[in-house]
GROMACS .gro file of C-alpha atoms in nm:
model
  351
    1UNK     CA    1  10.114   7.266  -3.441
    2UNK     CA    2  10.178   6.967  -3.206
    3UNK     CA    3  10.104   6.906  -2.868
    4UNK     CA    4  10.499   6.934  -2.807
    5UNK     CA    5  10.519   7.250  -2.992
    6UNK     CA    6  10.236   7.423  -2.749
    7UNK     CA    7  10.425   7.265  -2.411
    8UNK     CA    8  10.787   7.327  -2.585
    9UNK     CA    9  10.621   7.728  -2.620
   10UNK     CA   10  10.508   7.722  -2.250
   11UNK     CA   11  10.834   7.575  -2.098
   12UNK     CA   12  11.036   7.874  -2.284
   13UNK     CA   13  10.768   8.127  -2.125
   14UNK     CA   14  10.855   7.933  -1.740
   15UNK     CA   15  11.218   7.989  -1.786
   16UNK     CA   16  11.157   8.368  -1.813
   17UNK     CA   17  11.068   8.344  -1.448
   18UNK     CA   18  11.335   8.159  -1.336
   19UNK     CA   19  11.560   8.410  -1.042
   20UNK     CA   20  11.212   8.620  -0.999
   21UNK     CA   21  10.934   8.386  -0.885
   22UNK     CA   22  11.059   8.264  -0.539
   23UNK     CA   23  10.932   8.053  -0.293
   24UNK     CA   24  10.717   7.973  -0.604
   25UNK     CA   25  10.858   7.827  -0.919
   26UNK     CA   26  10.886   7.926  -1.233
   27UNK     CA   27  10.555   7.823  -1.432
   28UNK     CA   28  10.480   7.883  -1.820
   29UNK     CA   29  10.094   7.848  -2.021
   30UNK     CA   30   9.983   7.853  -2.337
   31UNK     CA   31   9.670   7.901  -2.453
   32UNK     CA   32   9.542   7.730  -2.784
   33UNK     CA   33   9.163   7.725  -2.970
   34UNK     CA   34   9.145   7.595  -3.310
   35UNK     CA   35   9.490   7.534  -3.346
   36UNK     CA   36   9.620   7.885  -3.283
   37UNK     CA   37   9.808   8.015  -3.001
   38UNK     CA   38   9.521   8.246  -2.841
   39UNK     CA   39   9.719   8.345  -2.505
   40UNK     CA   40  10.022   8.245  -2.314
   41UNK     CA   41  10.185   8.392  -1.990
   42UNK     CA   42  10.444   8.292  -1.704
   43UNK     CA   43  10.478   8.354  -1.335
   44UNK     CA   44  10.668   8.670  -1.275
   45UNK     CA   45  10.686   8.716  -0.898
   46UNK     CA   46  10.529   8.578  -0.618
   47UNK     CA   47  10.197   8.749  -0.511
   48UNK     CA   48  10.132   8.800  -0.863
   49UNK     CA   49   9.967   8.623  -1.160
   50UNK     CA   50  10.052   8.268  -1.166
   51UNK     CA   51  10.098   8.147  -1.512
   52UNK     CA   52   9.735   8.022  -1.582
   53UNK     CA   53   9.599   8.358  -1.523
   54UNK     CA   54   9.837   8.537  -1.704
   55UNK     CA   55   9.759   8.332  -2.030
   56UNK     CA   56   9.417   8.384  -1.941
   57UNK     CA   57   9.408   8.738  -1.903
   58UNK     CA   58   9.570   8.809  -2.228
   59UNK     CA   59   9.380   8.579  -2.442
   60UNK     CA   60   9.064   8.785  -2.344
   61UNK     CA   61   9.304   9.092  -2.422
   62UNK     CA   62   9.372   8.974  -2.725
   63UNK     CA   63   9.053   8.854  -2.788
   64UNK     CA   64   8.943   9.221  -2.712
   65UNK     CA   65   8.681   9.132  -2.398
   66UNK     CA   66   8.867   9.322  -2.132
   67UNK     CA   67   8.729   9.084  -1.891
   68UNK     CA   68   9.020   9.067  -1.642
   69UNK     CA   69   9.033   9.104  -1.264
   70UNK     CA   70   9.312   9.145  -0.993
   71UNK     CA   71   9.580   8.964  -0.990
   72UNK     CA   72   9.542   8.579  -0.906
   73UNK     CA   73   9.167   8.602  -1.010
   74UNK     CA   74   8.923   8.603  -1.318
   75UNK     CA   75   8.600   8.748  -1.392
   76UNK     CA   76   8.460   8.651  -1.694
   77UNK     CA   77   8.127   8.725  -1.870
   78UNK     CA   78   7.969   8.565  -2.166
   79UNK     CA   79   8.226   8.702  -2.428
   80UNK     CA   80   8.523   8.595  -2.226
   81UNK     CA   81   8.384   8.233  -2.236
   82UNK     CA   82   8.294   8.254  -2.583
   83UNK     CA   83   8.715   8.300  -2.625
   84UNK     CA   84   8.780   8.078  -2.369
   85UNK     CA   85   8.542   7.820  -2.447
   86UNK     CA   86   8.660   7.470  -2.650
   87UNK     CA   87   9.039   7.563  -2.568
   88UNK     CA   88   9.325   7.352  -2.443
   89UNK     CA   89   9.570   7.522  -2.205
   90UNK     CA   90   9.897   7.409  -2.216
   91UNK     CA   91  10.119   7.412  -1.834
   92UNK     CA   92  10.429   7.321  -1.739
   93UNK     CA   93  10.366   7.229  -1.360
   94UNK     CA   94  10.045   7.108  -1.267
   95UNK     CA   95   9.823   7.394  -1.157
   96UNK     CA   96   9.766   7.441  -0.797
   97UNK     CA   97   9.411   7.349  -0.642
   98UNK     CA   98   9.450   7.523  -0.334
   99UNK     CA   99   9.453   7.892  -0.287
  100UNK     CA  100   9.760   8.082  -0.126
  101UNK     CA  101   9.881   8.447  -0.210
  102UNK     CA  102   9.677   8.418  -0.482
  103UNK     CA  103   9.336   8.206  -0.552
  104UNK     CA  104   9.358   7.875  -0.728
  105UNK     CA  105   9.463   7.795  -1.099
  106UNK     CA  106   9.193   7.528  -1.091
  107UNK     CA  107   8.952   7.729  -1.037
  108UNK     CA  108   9.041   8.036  -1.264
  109UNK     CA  109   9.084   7.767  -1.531
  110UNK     CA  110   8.743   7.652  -1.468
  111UNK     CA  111   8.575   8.015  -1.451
  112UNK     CA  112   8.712   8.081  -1.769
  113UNK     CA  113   8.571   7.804  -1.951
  114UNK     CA  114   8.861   7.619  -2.056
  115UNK     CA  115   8.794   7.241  -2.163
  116UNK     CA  116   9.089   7.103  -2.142
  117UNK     CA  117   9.461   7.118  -1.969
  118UNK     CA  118   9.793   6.957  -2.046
  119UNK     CA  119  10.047   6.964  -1.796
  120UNK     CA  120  10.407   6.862  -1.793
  121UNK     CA  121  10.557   6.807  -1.456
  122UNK     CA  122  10.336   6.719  -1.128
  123UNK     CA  123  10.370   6.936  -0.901
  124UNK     CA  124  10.608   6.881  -0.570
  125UNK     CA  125  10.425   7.063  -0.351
  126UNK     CA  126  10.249   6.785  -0.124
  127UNK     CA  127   9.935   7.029  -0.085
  128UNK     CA  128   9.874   7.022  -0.474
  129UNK     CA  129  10.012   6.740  -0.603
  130UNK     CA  130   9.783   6.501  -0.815
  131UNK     CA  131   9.491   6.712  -0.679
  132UNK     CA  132   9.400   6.918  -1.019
  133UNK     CA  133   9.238   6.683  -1.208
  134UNK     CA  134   9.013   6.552  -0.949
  135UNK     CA  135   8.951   6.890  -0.857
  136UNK     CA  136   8.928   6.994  -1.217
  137UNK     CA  137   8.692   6.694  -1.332
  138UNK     CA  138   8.419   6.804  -1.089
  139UNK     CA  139   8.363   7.103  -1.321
  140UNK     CA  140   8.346   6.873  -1.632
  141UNK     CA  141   8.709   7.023  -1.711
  142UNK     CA  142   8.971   6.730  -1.865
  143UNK     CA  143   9.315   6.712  -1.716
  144UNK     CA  144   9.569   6.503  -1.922
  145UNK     CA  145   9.980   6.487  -1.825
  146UNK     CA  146  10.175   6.551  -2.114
  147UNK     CA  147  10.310   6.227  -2.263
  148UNK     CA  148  10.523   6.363  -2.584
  149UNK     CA  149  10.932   6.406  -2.627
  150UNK     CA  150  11.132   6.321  -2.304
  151UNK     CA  151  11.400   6.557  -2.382
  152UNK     CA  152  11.118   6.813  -2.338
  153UNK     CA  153  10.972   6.689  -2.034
  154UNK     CA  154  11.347   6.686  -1.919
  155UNK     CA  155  11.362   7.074  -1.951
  156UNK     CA  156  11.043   7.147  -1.775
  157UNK     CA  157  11.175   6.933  -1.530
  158UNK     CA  158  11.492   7.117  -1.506
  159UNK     CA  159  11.300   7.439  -1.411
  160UNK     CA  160  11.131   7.313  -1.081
  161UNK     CA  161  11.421   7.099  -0.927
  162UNK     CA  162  11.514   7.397  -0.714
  163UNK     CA  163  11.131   7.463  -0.619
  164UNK     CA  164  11.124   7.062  -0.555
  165UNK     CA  165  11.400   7.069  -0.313
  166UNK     CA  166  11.263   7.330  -0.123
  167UNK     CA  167  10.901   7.270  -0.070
  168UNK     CA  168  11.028   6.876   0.080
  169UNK     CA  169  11.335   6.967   0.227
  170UNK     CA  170  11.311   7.364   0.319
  171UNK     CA  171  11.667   7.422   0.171
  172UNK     CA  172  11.746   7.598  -0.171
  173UNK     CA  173  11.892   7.382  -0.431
  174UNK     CA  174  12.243   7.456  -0.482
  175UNK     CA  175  12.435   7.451  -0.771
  176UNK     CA  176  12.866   7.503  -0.749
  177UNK     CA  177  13.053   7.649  -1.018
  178UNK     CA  178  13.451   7.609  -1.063
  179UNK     CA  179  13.723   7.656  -1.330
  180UNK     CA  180  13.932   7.382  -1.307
  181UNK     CA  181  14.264   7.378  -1.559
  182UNK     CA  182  14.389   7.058  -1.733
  183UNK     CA  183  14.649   6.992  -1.444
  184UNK     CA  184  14.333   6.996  -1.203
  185UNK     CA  185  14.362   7.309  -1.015
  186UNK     CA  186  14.114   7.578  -0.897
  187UNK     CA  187  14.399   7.827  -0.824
  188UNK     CA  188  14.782   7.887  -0.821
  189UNK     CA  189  15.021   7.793  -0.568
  190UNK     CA  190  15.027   8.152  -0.456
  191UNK     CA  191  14.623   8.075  -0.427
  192UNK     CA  192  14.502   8.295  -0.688
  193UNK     CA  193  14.212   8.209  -0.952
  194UNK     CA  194  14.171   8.512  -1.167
  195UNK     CA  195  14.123   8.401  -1.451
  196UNK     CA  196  14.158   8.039  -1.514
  197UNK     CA  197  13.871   8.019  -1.732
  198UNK     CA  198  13.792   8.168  -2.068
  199UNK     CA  199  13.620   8.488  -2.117
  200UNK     CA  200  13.324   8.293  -2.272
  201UNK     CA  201  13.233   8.131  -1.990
  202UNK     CA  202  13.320   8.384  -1.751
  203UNK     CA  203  13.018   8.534  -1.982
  204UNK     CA  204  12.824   8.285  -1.923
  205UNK     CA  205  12.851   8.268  -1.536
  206UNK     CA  206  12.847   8.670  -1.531
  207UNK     CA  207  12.524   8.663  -1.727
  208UNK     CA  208  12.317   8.396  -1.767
  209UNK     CA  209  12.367   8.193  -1.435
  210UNK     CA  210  12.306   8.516  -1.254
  211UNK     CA  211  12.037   8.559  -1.364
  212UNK     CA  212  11.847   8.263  -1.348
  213UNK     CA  213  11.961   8.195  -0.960
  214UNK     CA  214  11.784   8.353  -0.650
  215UNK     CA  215  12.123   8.394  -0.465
  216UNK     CA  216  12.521   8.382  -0.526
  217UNK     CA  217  12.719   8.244  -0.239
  218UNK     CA  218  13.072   8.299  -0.233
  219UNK     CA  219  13.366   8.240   0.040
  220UNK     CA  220  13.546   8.526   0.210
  221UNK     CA  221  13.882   8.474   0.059
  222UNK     CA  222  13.700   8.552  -0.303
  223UNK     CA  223  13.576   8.901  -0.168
  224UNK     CA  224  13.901   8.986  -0.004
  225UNK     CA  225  14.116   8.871  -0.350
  226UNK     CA  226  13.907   8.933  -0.633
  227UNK     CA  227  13.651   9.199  -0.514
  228UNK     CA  228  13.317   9.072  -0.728
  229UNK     CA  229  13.009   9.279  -0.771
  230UNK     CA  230  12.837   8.882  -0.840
  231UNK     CA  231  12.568   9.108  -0.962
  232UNK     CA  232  12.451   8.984  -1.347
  233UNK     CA  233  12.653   9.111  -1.674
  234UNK     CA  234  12.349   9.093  -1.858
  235UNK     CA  235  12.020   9.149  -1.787
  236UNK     CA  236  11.990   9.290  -1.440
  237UNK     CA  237  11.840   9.104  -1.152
  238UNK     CA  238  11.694   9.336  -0.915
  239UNK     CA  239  11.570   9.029  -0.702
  240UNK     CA  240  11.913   8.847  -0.670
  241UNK     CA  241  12.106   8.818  -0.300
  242UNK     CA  242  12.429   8.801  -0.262
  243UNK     CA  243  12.588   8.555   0.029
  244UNK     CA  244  12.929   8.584   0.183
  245UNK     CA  245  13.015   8.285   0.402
  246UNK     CA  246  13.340   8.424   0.610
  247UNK     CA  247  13.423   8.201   0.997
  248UNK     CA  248  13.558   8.544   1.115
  249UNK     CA  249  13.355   8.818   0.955
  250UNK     CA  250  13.647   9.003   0.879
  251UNK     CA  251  13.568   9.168   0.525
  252UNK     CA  252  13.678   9.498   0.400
  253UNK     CA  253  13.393   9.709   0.415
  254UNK     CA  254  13.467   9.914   0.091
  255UNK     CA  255  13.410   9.576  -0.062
  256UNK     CA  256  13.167   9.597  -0.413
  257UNK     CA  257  12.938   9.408  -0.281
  258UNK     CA  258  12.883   9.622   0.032
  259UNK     CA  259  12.903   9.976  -0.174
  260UNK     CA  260  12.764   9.900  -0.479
  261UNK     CA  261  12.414  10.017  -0.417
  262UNK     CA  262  12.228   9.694  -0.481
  263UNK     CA  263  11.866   9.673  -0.400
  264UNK     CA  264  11.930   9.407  -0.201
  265UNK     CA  265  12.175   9.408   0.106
  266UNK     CA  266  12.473   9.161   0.142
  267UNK     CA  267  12.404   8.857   0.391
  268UNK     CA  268  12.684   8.762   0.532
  269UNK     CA  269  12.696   8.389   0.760
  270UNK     CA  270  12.945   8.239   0.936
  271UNK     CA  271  12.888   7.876   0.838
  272UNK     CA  272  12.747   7.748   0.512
  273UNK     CA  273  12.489   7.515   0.654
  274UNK     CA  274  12.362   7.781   0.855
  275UNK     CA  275  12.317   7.955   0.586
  276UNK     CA  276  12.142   7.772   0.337
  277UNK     CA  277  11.894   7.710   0.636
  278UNK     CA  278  11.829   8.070   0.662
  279UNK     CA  279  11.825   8.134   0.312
  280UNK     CA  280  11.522   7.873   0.271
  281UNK     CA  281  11.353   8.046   0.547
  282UNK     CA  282  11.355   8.308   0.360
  283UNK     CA  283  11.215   8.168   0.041
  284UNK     CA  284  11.536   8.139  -0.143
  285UNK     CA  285  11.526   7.824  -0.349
  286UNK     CA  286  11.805   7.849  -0.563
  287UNK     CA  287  12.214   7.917  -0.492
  288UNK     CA  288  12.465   7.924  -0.708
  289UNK     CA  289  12.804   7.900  -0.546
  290UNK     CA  290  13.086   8.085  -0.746
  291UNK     CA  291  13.416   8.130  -0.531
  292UNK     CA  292  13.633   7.956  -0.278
  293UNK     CA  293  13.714   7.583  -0.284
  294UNK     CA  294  13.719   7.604   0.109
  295UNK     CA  295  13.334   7.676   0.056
  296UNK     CA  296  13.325   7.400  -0.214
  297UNK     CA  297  13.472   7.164   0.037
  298UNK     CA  298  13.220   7.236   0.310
  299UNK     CA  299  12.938   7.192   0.123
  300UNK     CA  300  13.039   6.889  -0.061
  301UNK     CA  301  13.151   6.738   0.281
  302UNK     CA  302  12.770   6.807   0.430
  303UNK     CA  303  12.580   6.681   0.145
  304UNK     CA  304  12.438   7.006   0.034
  305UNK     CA  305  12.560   7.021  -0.340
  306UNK     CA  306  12.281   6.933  -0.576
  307UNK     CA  307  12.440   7.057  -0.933
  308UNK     CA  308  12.827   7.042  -1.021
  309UNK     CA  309  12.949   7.314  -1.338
  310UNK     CA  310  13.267   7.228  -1.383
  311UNK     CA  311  13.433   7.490  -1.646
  312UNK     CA  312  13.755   7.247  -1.797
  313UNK     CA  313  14.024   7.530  -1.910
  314UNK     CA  314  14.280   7.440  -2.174
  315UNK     CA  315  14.550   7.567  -1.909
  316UNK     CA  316  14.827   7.424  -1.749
  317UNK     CA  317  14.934   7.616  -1.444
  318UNK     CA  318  15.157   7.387  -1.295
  319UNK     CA  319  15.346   7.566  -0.986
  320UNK     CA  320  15.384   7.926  -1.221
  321UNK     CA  321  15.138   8.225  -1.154
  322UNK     CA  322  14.834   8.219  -1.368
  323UNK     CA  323  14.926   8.445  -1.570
  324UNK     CA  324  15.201   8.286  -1.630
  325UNK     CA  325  15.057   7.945  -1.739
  326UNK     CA  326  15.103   7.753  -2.014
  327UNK     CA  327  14.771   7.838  -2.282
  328UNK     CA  328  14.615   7.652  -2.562
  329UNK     CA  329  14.332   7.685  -2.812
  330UNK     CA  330  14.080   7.341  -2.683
  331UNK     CA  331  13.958   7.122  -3.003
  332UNK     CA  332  13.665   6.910  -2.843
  333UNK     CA  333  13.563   6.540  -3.092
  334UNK     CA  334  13.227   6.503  -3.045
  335UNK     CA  335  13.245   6.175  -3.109
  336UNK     CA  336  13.449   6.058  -2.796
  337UNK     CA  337  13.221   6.223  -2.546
  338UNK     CA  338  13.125   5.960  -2.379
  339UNK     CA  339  13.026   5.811  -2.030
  340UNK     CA  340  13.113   6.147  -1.910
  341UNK     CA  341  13.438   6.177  -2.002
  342UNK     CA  342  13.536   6.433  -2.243
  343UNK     CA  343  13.872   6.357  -2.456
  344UNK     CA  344  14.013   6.648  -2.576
  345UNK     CA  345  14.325   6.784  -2.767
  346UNK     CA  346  14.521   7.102  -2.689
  347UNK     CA  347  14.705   7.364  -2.913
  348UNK     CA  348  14.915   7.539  -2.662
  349UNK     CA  349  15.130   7.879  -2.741
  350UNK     CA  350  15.321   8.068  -2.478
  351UNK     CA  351  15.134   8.375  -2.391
   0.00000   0.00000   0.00000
């Protein structure tokens, strides 16, 4: 295996953290000695192991030493750097030099007796960045920044932009989702939106976005009208928060997501500004924002919308009820997607 194959391994490991890991980010590691994959971890919650030590530790579990401490350190003895010793570990973010919750990559990584790291992305955090291979170097240990396939670097890139955001800016990075139909609306006349899009991506929202995101923000109107849990489909996501941005903070209190049970409570602000602030107090560093185009509006208008996901249904609503509109089966050509525009054609039947 390749260099790329070893940090392509470790960024699939980092985006198992994503929705857990905040106010850190999500952080994969790979472990490899003699061209074999001897350990690999990723950052599961703050507090605990960060990635590096979690590769670390179960290399010398698999390596059957036993030599692990509590979480965030390493004590090794002369079998553990026997393993350890010669190996290249593989990191998506460069690893932290300073100690916080937890002790220092840098210096687990040199207690362990690794030779040599690779890291992908530098890290934002104006405390560590640039710092581990200076740090690392004193301890004869080489540092190298991973130089291989863009589209790679790209992805491990993608994972930190909401940790980015927040550790320079102390707001979560937020990300809007709408279903738009071909006639370019959000809703009906009668201002209803359920459903404009497809079951497939209402899958895919339900699921996957949920669970990668540390909250869900949505506008009042969507909790009075449609009533969402906007807890995940899929796997669950104990650690998610759910926002409610309402002016009056008039919402019916048998609402799902005040009587659902969640281990999280409901936060509910009266201006969305306000509450991203709060929310990045609190550690929060990602939002996805599913419902309202008021709330769309306001945060467009302030500046705060980092991420568009615009869902393009083959609907035409027109002025009818949606579920009335006018519904077709969507043919995308690859080959015309270009400078972002997507050129389509539509079967449409009458439902």
């Amino acid at each position: 295996m390749k260099d790329a194959e070893y940090m392509e391994r470790a960024v699939k490991l980092a985006a198992r953290g994503l929705g857990h890991t905040r106010p850190n980010p999500a952080v994969g590691a790979v472990i490899v000695k003699g061209g074999k994959i001897i350990g690999e971890g990723w950052h599961k919650k703050a507090g605990g192991d960060h990635a590096e030590v979690a590769a670390i530790k179960n290399a010398l579990r698999r390596g059957g030493c036993g030599c692990t401490g509590t979480a965030g350190t390493t004590r090794t003895d002369g079998t553990g750097n026997r393993i350890l010793k010669g190996s290249t570990i593989y990191v998506t973010l460069e690893p932290c030099s300073k100690p916080g919750r937890v002790g220092a990559c840098t210096d687990a990584i040199v207690a362990a007796g690794i030779s040599r790291v690779v890291y992908a992305i530098p890290d934002p955090n104006p405390k560590n960045r640039g710092k581990a291979k200076r740090s690392l170097a004193k301890a004869g240990v080489k540092c190298d920044r991973f130089k291989g396939d863009a589209g790679l670097l790209k992805l491990a890139d993608d994972i930190v932009c909401d940790f980015r955001k927040h550790v320079t800016t102390g707001l979560p990075y937020v990300t809007v989702k709408l279903a738009m139909s071909l006639d370019g609306k959000i809703c009906d006349d009668f201002g209803n939106a359920k459903w404009i899009s497809s079951a497939d991506s209402r899958r895919l929202t339900g699921s996957t976005l949920r669970e990668i995101h540390d909250a869900i923000m949505v506008g009042a109107e969507t909790v009075r009208k449609d009533n969402p849990s906007l807890l995940s489909h899929g796997k669950r996501n104990d650690d998610l928060i759910r926002v409610v941005v309402s002016k009056s903070g008039k919402l019916p209190k048998n609402a799902q997501v005040f009587t659902d049970g969640a281990p999280n409570k409901t936060l509910v602000f009266d201006d969305a500004k306000k509450a991203l602030v709060e929310l990045g107090k609190m550690g929060i560093v990602s939002v996805l924002c599913e419902g309202g185009l008021t709330l769309a509006r306001s945060l467009a208008a302030q500046g705060l919308v980092d991420q568009w996901l615009t869902v393009v249904a083959p609907v035409v609503i027109g002025s009818q009820p949606i579920e009335k509109a006018l519904r077709g089966k969507l043919n995308v050509d690859e080959s015309f997607m270009t400078c972002g525009d997507s050129f389509v054609t539509v079967d449409f039947k009458r439902r």
